Amino acid sequence: MSSACPICGKPAQAEARPFCSKRCADVDLQRWLSDRYVVPGGQDDEENPPSTDFDN
């Protein structure tokens, strides 16, 4: 059973899996790089940002 490409829906190809082609893989990468896709963070991320004090 082959899976469908998450970008265009065509059958995935082994050399570009889970995509059908390098083009669809590049489209996906561009979406991540342009912040179209976002992994949500917890509320702690906003309330307690990481320290930027590097003088230890």
Short mmCIF file of C-alpha atoms in Angstrom, two decimals:
data_model
loop_
_atom_site.label_atom_id
_atom_site.label_comp_id
_atom_site.label_asym_id
_atom_site.label_seq_id
_atom_site.Cartn_x
_atom_site.Cartn_y
_atom_site.Cartn_z
CA MET A 1 0.00 0.00 0.00
CA SER A 2 1.52 3.31 -1.04
CA SER A 3 0.80 6.54 0.74
CA ALA A 4 -0.27 9.75 -0.93
CA CYS A 5 1.97 12.78 -1.26
CA PRO A 6 0.93 15.32 1.41
CA ILE A 7 1.35 18.18 -1.08
CA CYS A 8 -0.43 17.01 -4.25
CA GLY A 9 -2.01 13.67 -3.39
CA LYS A 10 -0.15 11.61 -6.02
CA PRO A 11 1.36 8.27 -4.93
CA ALA A 12 4.59 8.69 -2.96
CA GLN A 13 7.84 7.60 -4.62
CA ALA A 14 10.58 5.79 -2.70
CA GLU A 15 13.31 8.30 -3.59
CA ALA A 16 11.27 11.28 -2.33
CA ARG A 17 9.18 9.63 0.36
CA PRO A 18 6.73 10.72 1.75
CA PHE A 19 6.45 12.96 -1.31
CA CYS A 20 5.93 12.06 -4.97
CA SER A 21 8.86 14.17 -6.20
CA LYS A 22 11.68 16.48 -5.18
CA ARG A 23 9.48 19.38 -6.27
CA CYS A 24 6.80 18.53 -3.69
CA ALA A 25 9.51 18.01 -1.04
CA ASP A 26 10.86 21.49 -1.87
CA VAL A 27 7.36 23.00 -1.67
CA ASP A 28 6.99 21.49 1.82
CA LEU A 29 10.40 22.80 2.91
CA GLN A 30 9.56 26.30 1.67
CA ARG A 31 6.32 26.23 3.67
CA TRP A 32 8.30 25.41 6.84
CA LEU A 33 10.92 28.07 6.13
CA SER A 34 8.31 30.76 5.48
CA ASP A 35 6.46 29.97 8.75
CA ARG A 36 3.36 28.77 6.90
CA TYR A 37 3.63 25.63 9.03
CA VAL A 38 4.04 26.19 12.76
CA VAL A 39 4.48 23.69 15.58
CA PRO A 40 2.48 25.11 18.48
CA GLY A 41 4.34 25.61 21.73
CA GLY A 42 3.02 25.47 25.24
CA GLN A 43 1.98 28.50 27.23
CA ASP A 44 5.17 28.15 29.26
CA ASP A 45 7.14 29.17 26.16
CA GLU A 46 5.50 32.61 26.15
CA GLU A 47 5.36 33.11 29.91
CA ASN A 48 8.88 31.81 30.63
CA PRO A 49 11.08 32.53 27.63
CA PRO A 50 14.55 30.97 27.63
CA SER A 51 17.26 33.01 29.23
CA THR A 52 19.41 35.09 26.90
CA ASP A 53 21.99 35.76 29.60
CA PHE A 54 25.11 33.97 28.36
CA ASP A 55 27.45 35.52 30.98
CA ASN A 56 27.66 32.63 33.44
#
